[in-house]
Coordinates of C-alpha atoms and ligand atoms in Angstrom, one line a residue:
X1 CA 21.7 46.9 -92.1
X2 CA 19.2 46.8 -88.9
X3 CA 21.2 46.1 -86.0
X4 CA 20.7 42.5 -84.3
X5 CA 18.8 43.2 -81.3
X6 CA 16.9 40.0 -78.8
X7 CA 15.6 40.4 -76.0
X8 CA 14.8 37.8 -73.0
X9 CA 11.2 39.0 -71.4
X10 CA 10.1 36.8 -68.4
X11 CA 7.5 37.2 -66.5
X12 CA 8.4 37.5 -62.7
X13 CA 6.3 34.4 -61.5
X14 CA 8.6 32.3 -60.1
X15 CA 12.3 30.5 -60.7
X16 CA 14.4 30.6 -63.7
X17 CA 12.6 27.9 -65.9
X18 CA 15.3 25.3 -68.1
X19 CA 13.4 26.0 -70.7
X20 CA 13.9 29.9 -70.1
X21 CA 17.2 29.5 -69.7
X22 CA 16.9 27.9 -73.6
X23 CA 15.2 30.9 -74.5
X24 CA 17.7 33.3 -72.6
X25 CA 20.7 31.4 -74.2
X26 CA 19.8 31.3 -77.9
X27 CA 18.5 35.0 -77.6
X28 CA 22.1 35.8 -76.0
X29 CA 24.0 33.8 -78.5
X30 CA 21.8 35.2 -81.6
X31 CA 22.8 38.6 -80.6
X32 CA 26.3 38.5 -79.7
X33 CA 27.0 36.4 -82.9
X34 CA 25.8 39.3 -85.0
X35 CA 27.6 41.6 -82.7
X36 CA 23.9 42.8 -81.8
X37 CA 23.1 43.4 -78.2
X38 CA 20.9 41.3 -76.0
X39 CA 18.0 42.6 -73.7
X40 CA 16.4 41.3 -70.6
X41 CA 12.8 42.6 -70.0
X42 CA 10.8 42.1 -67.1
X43 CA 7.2 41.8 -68.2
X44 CA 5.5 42.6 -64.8
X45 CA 1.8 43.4 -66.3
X46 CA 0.3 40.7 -64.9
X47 CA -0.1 41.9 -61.2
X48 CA -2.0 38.6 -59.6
X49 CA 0.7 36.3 -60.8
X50 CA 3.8 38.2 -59.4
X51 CA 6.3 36.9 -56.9
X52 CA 8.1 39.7 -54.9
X53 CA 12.0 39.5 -55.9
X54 CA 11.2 36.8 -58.6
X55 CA 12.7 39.5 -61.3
X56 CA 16.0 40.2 -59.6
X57 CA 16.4 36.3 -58.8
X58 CA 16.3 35.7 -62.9
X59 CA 18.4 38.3 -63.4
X60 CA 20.9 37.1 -61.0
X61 CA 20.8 33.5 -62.2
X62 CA 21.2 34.5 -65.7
X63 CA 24.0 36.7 -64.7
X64 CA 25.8 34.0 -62.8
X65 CA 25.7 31.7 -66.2
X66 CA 26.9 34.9 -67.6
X67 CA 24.3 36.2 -69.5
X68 CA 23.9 39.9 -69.2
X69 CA 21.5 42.8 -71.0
X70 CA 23.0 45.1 -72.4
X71 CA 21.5 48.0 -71.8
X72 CA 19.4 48.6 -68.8
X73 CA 16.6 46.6 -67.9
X74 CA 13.4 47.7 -67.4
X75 CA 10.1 46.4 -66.2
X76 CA 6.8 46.8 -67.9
X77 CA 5.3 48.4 -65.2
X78 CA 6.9 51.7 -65.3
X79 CA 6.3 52.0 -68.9
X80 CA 2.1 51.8 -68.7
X81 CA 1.8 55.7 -71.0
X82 CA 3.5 53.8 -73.8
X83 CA 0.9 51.3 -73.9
X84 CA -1.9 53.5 -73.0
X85 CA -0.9 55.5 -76.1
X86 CA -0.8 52.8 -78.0
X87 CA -4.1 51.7 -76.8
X88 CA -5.9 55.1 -77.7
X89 CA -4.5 55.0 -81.3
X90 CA -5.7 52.0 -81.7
X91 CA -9.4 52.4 -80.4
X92 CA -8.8 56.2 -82.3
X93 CA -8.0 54.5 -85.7
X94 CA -11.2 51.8 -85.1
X95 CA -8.4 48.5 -84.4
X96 CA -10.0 48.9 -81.2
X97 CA -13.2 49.2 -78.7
X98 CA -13.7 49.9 -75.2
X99 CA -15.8 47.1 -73.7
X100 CA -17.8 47.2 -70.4
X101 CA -19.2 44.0 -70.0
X102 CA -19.6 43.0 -66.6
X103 CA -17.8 39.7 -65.4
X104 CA -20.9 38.4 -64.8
X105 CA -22.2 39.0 -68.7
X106 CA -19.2 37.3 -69.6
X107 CA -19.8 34.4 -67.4
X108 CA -23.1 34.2 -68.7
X109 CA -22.4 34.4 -72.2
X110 CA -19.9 32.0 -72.4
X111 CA -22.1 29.9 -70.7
X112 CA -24.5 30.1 -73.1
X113 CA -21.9 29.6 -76.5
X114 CA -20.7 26.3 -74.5
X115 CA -24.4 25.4 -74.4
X116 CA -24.9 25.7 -77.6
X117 CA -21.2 23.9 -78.7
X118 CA -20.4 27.3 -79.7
X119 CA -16.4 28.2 -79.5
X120 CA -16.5 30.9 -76.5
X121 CA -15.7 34.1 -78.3
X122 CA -16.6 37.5 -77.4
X123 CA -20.4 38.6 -79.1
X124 CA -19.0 42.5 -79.6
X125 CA -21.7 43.5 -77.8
X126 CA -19.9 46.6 -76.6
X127 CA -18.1 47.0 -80.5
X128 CA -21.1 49.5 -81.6
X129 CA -21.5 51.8 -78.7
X130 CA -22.2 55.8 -79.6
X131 CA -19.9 58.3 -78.6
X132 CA -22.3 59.6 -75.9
X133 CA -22.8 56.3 -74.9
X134 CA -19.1 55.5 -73.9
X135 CA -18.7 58.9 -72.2
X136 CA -21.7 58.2 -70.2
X137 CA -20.6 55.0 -69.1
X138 CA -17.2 56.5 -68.5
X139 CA -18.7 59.8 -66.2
X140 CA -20.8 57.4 -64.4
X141 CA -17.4 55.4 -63.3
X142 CA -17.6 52.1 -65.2
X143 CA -15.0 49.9 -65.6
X144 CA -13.9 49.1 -69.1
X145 CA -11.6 46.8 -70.4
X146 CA -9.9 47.6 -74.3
X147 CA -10.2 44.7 -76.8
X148 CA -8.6 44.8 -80.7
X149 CA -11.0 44.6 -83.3
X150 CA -10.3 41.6 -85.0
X151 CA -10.6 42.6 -89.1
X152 CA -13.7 40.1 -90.3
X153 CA -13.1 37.7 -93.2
X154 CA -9.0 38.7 -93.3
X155 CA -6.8 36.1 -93.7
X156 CA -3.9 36.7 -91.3
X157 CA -0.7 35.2 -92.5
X158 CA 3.0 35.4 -90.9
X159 CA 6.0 33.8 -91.5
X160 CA 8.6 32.4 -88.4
X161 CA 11.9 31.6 -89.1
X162 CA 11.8 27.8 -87.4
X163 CA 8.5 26.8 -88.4
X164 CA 7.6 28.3 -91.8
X165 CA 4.4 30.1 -93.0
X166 CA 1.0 30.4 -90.9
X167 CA -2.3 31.4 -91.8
X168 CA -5.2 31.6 -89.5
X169 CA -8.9 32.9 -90.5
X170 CA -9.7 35.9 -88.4
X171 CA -13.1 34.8 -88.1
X172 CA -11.2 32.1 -85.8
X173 CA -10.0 34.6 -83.1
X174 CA -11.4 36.3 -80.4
X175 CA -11.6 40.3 -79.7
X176 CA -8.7 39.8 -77.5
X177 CA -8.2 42.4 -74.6
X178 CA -5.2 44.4 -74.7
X179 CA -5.4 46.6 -71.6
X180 CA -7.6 45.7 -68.6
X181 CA -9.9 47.4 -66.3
X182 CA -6.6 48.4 -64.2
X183 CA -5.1 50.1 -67.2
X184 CA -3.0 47.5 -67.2
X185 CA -1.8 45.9 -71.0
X186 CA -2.1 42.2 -71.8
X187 CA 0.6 40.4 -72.4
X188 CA -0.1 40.6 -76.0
X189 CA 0.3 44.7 -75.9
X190 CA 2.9 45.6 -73.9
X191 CA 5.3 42.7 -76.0
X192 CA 4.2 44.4 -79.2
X193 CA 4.9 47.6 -78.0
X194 CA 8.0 47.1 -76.2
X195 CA 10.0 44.6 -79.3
X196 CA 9.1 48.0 -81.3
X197 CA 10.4 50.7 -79.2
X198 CA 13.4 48.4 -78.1
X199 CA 13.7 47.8 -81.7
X200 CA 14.2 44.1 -81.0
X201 CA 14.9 42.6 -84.9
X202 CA 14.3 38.8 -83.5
X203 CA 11.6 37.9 -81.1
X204 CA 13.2 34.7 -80.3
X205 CA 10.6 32.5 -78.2
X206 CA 9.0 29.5 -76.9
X207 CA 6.6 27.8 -79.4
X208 CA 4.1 27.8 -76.8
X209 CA 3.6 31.3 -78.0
X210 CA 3.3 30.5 -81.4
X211 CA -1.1 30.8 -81.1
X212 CA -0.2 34.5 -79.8
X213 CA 1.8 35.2 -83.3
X214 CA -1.2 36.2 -85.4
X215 CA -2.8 38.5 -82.7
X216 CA 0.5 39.8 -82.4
X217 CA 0.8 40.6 -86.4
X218 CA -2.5 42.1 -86.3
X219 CA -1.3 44.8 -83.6
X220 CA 1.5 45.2 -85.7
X221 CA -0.2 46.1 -88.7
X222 CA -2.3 48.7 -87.1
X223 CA 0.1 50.6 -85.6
X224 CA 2.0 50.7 -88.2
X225 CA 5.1 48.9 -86.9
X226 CA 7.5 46.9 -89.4
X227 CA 7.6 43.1 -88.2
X228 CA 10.5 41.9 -86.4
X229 CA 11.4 38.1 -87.2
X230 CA 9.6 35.6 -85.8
X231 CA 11.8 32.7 -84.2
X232 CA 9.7 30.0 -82.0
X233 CA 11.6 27.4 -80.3
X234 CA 10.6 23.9 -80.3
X235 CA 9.0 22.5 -77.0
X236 CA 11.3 20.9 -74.1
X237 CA 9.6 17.5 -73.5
X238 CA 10.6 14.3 -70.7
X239 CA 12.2 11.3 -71.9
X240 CA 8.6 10.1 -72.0
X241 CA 7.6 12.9 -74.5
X242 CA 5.2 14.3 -72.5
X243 CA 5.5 18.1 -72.4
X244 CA 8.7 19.1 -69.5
X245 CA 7.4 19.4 -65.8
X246 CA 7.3 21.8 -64.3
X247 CA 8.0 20.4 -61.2
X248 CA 10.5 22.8 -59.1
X249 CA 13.4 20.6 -58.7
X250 CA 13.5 19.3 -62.5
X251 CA 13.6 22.4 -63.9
X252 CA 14.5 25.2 -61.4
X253 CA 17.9 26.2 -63.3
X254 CA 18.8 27.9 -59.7
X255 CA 18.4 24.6 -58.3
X256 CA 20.9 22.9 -60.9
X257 CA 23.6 25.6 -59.5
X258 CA 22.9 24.5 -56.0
X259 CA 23.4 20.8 -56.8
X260 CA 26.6 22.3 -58.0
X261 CA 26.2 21.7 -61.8
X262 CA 28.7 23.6 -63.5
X263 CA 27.9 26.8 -65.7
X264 CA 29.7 25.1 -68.5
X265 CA 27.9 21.8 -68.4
X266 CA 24.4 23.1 -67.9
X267 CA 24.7 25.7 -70.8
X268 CA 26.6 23.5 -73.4
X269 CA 23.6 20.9 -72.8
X270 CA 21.0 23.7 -72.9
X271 CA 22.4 25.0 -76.2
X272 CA 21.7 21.5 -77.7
X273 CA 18.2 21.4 -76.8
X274 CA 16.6 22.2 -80.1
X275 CA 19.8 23.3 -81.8
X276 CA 22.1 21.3 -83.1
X277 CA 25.9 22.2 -84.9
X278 CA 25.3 20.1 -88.0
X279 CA 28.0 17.6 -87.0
X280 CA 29.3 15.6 -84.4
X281 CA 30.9 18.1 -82.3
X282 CA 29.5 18.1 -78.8
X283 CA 31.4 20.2 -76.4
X284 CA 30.8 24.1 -76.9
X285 CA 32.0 26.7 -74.3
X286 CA 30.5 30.2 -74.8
X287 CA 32.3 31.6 -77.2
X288 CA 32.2 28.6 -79.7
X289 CA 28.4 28.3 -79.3
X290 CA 28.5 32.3 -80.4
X291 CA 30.5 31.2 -83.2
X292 CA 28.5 28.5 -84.4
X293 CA 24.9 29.3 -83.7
X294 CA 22.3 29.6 -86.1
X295 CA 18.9 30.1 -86.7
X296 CA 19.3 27.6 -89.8
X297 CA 19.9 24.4 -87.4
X298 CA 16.9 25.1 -85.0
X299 CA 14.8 21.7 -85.2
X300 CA 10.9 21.9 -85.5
X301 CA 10.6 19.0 -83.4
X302 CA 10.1 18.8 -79.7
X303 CA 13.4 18.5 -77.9
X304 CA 13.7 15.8 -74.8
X305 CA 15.4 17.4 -71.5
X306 CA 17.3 14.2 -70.2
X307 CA 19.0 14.9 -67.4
X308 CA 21.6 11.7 -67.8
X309 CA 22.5 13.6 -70.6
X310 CA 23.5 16.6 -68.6
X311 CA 24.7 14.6 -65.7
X312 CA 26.8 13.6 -68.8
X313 CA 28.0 16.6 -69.5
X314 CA 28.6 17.8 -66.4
X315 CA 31.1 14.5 -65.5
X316 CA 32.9 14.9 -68.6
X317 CA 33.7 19.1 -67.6
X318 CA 35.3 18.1 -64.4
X319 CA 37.5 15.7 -65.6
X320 CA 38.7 18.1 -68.3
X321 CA 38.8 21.1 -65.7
X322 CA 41.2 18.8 -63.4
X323 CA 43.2 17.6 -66.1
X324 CA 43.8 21.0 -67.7
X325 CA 44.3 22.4 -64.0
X326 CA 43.7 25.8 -65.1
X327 CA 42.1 29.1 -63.7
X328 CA 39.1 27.1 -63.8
X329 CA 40.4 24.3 -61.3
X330 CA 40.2 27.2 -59.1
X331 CA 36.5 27.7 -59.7
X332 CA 36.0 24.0 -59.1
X333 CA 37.8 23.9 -55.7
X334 CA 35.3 26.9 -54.7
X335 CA 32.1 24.9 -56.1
X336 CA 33.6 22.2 -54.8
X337 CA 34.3 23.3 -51.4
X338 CA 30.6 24.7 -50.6
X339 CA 30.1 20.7 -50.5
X340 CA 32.8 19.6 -48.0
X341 CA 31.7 21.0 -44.6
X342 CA 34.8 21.1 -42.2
X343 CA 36.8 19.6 -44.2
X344 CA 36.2 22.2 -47.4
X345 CA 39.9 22.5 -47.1
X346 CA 40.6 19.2 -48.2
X347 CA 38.8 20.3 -51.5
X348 CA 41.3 20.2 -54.0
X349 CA 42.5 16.9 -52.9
X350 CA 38.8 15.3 -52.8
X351 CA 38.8 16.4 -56.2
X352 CA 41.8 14.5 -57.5
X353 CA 40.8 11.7 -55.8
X354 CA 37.3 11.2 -57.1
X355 CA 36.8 13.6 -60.0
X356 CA 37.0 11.4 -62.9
X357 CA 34.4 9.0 -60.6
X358 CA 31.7 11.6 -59.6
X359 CA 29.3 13.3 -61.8
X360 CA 28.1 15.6 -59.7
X361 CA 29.8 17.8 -57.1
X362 CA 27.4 17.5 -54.8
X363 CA 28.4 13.7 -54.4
X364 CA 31.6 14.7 -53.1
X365 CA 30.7 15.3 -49.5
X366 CA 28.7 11.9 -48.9
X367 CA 31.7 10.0 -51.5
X368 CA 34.4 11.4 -49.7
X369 CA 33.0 11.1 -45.8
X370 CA 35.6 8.1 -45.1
X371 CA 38.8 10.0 -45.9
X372 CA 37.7 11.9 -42.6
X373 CA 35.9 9.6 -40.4
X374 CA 37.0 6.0 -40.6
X375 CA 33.5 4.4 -40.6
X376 CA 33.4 1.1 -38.3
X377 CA 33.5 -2.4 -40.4
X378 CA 33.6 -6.0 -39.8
X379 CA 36.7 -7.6 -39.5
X380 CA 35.6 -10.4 -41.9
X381 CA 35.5 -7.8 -44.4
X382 CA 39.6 -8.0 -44.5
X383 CA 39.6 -11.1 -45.8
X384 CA 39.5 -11.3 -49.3
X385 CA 36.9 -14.0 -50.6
X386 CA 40.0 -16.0 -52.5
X387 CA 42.1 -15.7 -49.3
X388 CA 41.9 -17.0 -45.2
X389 CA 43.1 -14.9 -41.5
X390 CA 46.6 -16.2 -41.9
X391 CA 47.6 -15.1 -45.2
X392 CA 45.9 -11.4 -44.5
X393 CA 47.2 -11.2 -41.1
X394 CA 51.0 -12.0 -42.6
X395 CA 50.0 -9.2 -45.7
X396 CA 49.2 -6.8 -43.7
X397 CA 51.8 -7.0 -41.1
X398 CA 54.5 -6.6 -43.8
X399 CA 52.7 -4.1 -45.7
X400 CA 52.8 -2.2 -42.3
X401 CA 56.3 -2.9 -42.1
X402 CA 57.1 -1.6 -45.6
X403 CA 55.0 1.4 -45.6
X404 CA 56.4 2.3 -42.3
X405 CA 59.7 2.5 -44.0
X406 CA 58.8 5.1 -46.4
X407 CA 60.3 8.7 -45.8
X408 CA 57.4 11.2 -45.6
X409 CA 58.4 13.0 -48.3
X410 CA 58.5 10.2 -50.9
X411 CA 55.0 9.2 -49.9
X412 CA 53.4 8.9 -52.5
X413 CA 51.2 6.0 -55.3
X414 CA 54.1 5.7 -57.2
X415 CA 56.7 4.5 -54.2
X416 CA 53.4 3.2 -52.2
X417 CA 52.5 0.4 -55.1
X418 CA 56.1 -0.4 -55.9
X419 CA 56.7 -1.4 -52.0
X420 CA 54.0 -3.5 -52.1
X421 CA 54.3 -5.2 -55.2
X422 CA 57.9 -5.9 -53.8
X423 CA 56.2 -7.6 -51.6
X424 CA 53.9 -9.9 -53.3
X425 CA 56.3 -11.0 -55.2
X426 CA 59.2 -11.7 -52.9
X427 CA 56.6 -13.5 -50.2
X428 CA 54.4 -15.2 -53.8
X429 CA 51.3 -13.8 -52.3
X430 CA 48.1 -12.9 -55.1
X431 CA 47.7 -9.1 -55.3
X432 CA 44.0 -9.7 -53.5
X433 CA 46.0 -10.7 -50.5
X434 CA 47.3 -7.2 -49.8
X435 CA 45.8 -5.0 -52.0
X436 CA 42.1 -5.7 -50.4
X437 CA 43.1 -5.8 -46.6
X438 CA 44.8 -2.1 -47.2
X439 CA 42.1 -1.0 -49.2
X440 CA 39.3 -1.7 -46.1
X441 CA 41.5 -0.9 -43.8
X442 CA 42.4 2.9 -45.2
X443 CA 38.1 2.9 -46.1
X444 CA 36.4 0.1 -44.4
X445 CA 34.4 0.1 -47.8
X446 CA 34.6 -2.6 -50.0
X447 CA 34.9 -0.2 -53.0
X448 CA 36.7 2.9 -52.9
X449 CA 39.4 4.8 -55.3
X450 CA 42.9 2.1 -55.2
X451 CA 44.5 1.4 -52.3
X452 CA 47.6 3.4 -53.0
X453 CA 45.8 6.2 -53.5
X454 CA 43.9 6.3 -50.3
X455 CA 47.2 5.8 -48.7
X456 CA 48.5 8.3 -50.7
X457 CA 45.6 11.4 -49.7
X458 CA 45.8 9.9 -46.3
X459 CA 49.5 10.8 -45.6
X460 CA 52.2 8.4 -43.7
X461 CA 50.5 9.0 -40.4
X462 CA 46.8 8.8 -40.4
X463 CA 47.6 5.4 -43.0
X464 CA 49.5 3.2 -40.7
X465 CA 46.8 4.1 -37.7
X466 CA 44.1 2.7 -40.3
X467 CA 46.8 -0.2 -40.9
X468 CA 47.3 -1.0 -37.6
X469 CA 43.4 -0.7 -36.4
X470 CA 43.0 -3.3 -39.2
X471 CA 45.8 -5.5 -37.4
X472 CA 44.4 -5.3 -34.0
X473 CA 40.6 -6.3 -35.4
X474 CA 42.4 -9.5 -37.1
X475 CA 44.3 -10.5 -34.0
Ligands
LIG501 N1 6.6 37.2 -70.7 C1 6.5 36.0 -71.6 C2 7.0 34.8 -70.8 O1 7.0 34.8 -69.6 C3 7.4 36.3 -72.8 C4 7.0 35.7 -74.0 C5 7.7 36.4 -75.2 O2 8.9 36.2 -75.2 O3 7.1 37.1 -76.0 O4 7.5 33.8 -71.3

């Protein structure tokens, strides 16, 4: 049986897209299912559109997600004598024609065909030239551009594995270039080329590429290449079903690690965008999305990139990373940390505290700012609304007194609430009338994680100097 080989081939023109990653992933997971192997590509052909280190800054994103080629990766451009070759078989075996119309010819012709409500469409005015003619052109230094020969009256049909059978009249395409003046290939080409010689068995792809597929076949056929299997992926659209932004900080999957989504969160909710298990699991790691993917349970329809949804995600895989509290706590604290400025190595404690109420890491250095810097409030704000001065005043003062009993080592929620519940019942005060001055005075917020555990992260000391600020404002 053919080995599973997919490959991931972006073009270096900017950030890791979401809906690359997509591509990247279900590649990834398609080939390590089958025990195949997976290939990144760089297709670099296109020499006005590239940004300098673009390549190695979606390699390195993909590898911090953890997906890796592997085998070596290469990059289009060293490889232009492969598709020159292929290029003079193809013009040797009459697929295709040199063409040295001018820019300005082509300007004007299309002109003319739009004129005329005439689909622009190369007039093969170059398709008959004589021998002598071409090497004419060619001695005297003219530029030429390749274009295939598009077969007249053939039906072109091809099959893809998410969205069935296609047939397109040739009569309905264009002699399509496939290496430019530059000697550089087209897109359409060098991916040809290349998913043969890699011997890539699924071309797994965006279905924005899916009007490429029959020029694709067509090269194919002529050089004599066996098919690989055609898998398109459905499109990534907004809530509002318009076709996904590409607005930088939507989709830049770098830009999701920055904000300090977690690897887990952002691939388990990529994996589900235009795939989905058959039943009502939702939470994959790696290794069970490599288990249970399938080409079978790619959806047709366009799939909607909500980013609730991942915020979602990402809430739900911190609270399981705390509560587990394994290796991956330790990741968490590191993430976590990157977030906390001078007080990074609080970061473990910030995350007990408000990990279950976040769902972003990022939220932890603005959510937590109190813990560290007592912000200033208004002394009315220690009264609770179904209480008056006197009965806070007398809470507090005993709460103070309590709390200051505590031994340091025993300072903790569980000894902490049972003090003060002592209290409230032995003085018949409502829980509001102790509970809310100690909660403003350990946060001067009015909402905040419970008052025993603020006292608790606190510790003893920094607690009863909140306390006893609160006292002093009251008096
Ligand atoms: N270089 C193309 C891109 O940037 C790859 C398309 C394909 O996978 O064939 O998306």
């Amino acid at each position: 049986m053919q080995k599973i080989r997919t490959r991931f081939a972006p073009s270096p023109t900017g950030y890791l897209h979401i809906g690359g990653l997509r591509t990247a992933l279900f590649s990834y997971l398609w080939a390590k299912k089958n025990k195949g192997e997976f290939i990144i590509r760089i297709e670099d052909t296109d020499r006005a559109r590239l940004i300098a280190n673009a390549d190695q800054e979606l390699i390195d994103t993909l590898a911090k997600l953890g997906i890796n080629s592997d085998v070596a990766i290469k990059h289009q451009s060293d490889r232009l004598a492969l598709y020159q070759k292929a290029s003079d078989k193809l013009i040797d075996n009459n697929n295709a024609y040199r063409c040295f119309c001018s820019p300005e010819r082509l300007d004007e012709m299309r002109t003319k065909q739009q004129k005329n409500k005439q689909v622009p469409k190369y007039d093969r005015h170059c398709l008959n030239l004589s021998k002598e003619e071409i090497d004419k052109k060619i001695v005297a230094g003219q530029k030429f551009v390749v274009r295939f020969k598009i077969p007249d009256n053939e039906i072109i049909v091809g099959q893809d594995a998410v969205y069935g059978k296609i047939s397109i009249k040739g009569q309905d395409l264009d002699d399509f270039v496939i290496l430019k003046s530059n000697k550089f290939p087209t897109y359409h080409l060098a991916s040809v080329v290349d998913d043969h010689d890699m011997r890539i068995s699924h071309v797994i792809r965006g279905e924005e590429w899916m009007p490429s597929l029959p020029k694709h076949i067509l090269i194919y056929e002529a050089l004599k290449y066996a098919l690989p299997t055609f898998v398109h992926l459905p499109l990534l659209l907004n809530p509002d079903k318009s076709k996904l932004s590409k607005r930088q900080g939507d989709v830049a999957v770098e830009d999701y690690l920055k904000k300090g989504y977690l690897i887990e969160a952002l691939l388990n909710y990529v994996a589900l965008l235009g795939w989905n298990p058959g039943n009502n699991k939702e939470f994959f790691m790696l290794d069970d999305l490599i288990k249970e993917f399938s080409l079978e349970k790619i959806n047709k329809a366009g799939a909607v990139f909500d980013v609730t949804k991942l915020n979602w995600f990402n809430a739900e895989y911190i609270r399981k990373i705390i509560i587990q509290n394994d290796k991956r706590f330790d990741q968490l604290i590191s993430n976590a940390e990157s977030f906390l400025g001078k007080n990074s190595h609080q970061a473990k404690k910030v995350l007990r505290l408000f990990g279950s109420r976040i769902d972003n890491l990022s939220q932890l250095g603005e959510d937590s700012k109190f813990l560290f810097d007592l912000p200033d409030y208004d002394k009315k704000m220690l009264i609770f609304k179904k209480s008056d001065l006197a009965k806070t005043k007398e809470a507090i003062n005993l709460a103070l007194g309590t709390l200051g009993k505590i031994h340091h080592s025993e300072w903790n929620q569980d000894t902490i609430n049972t003090s003060i519940k002592d209290i409230i019942e032995k003085r018949k005060l409502s829980p509001g009338d102790i509970f809310w001055p100690l909660r403003v005075a350990c946060s001067g917020l009015e909402q905040s994680p419970s008052p025993a555990e603020l006292l608790e992260f606190l510790g003893k000391e920094e607690a009863l100097t909140r306390v006893k600020k609160a006292i002093k404002k009251l008096a």
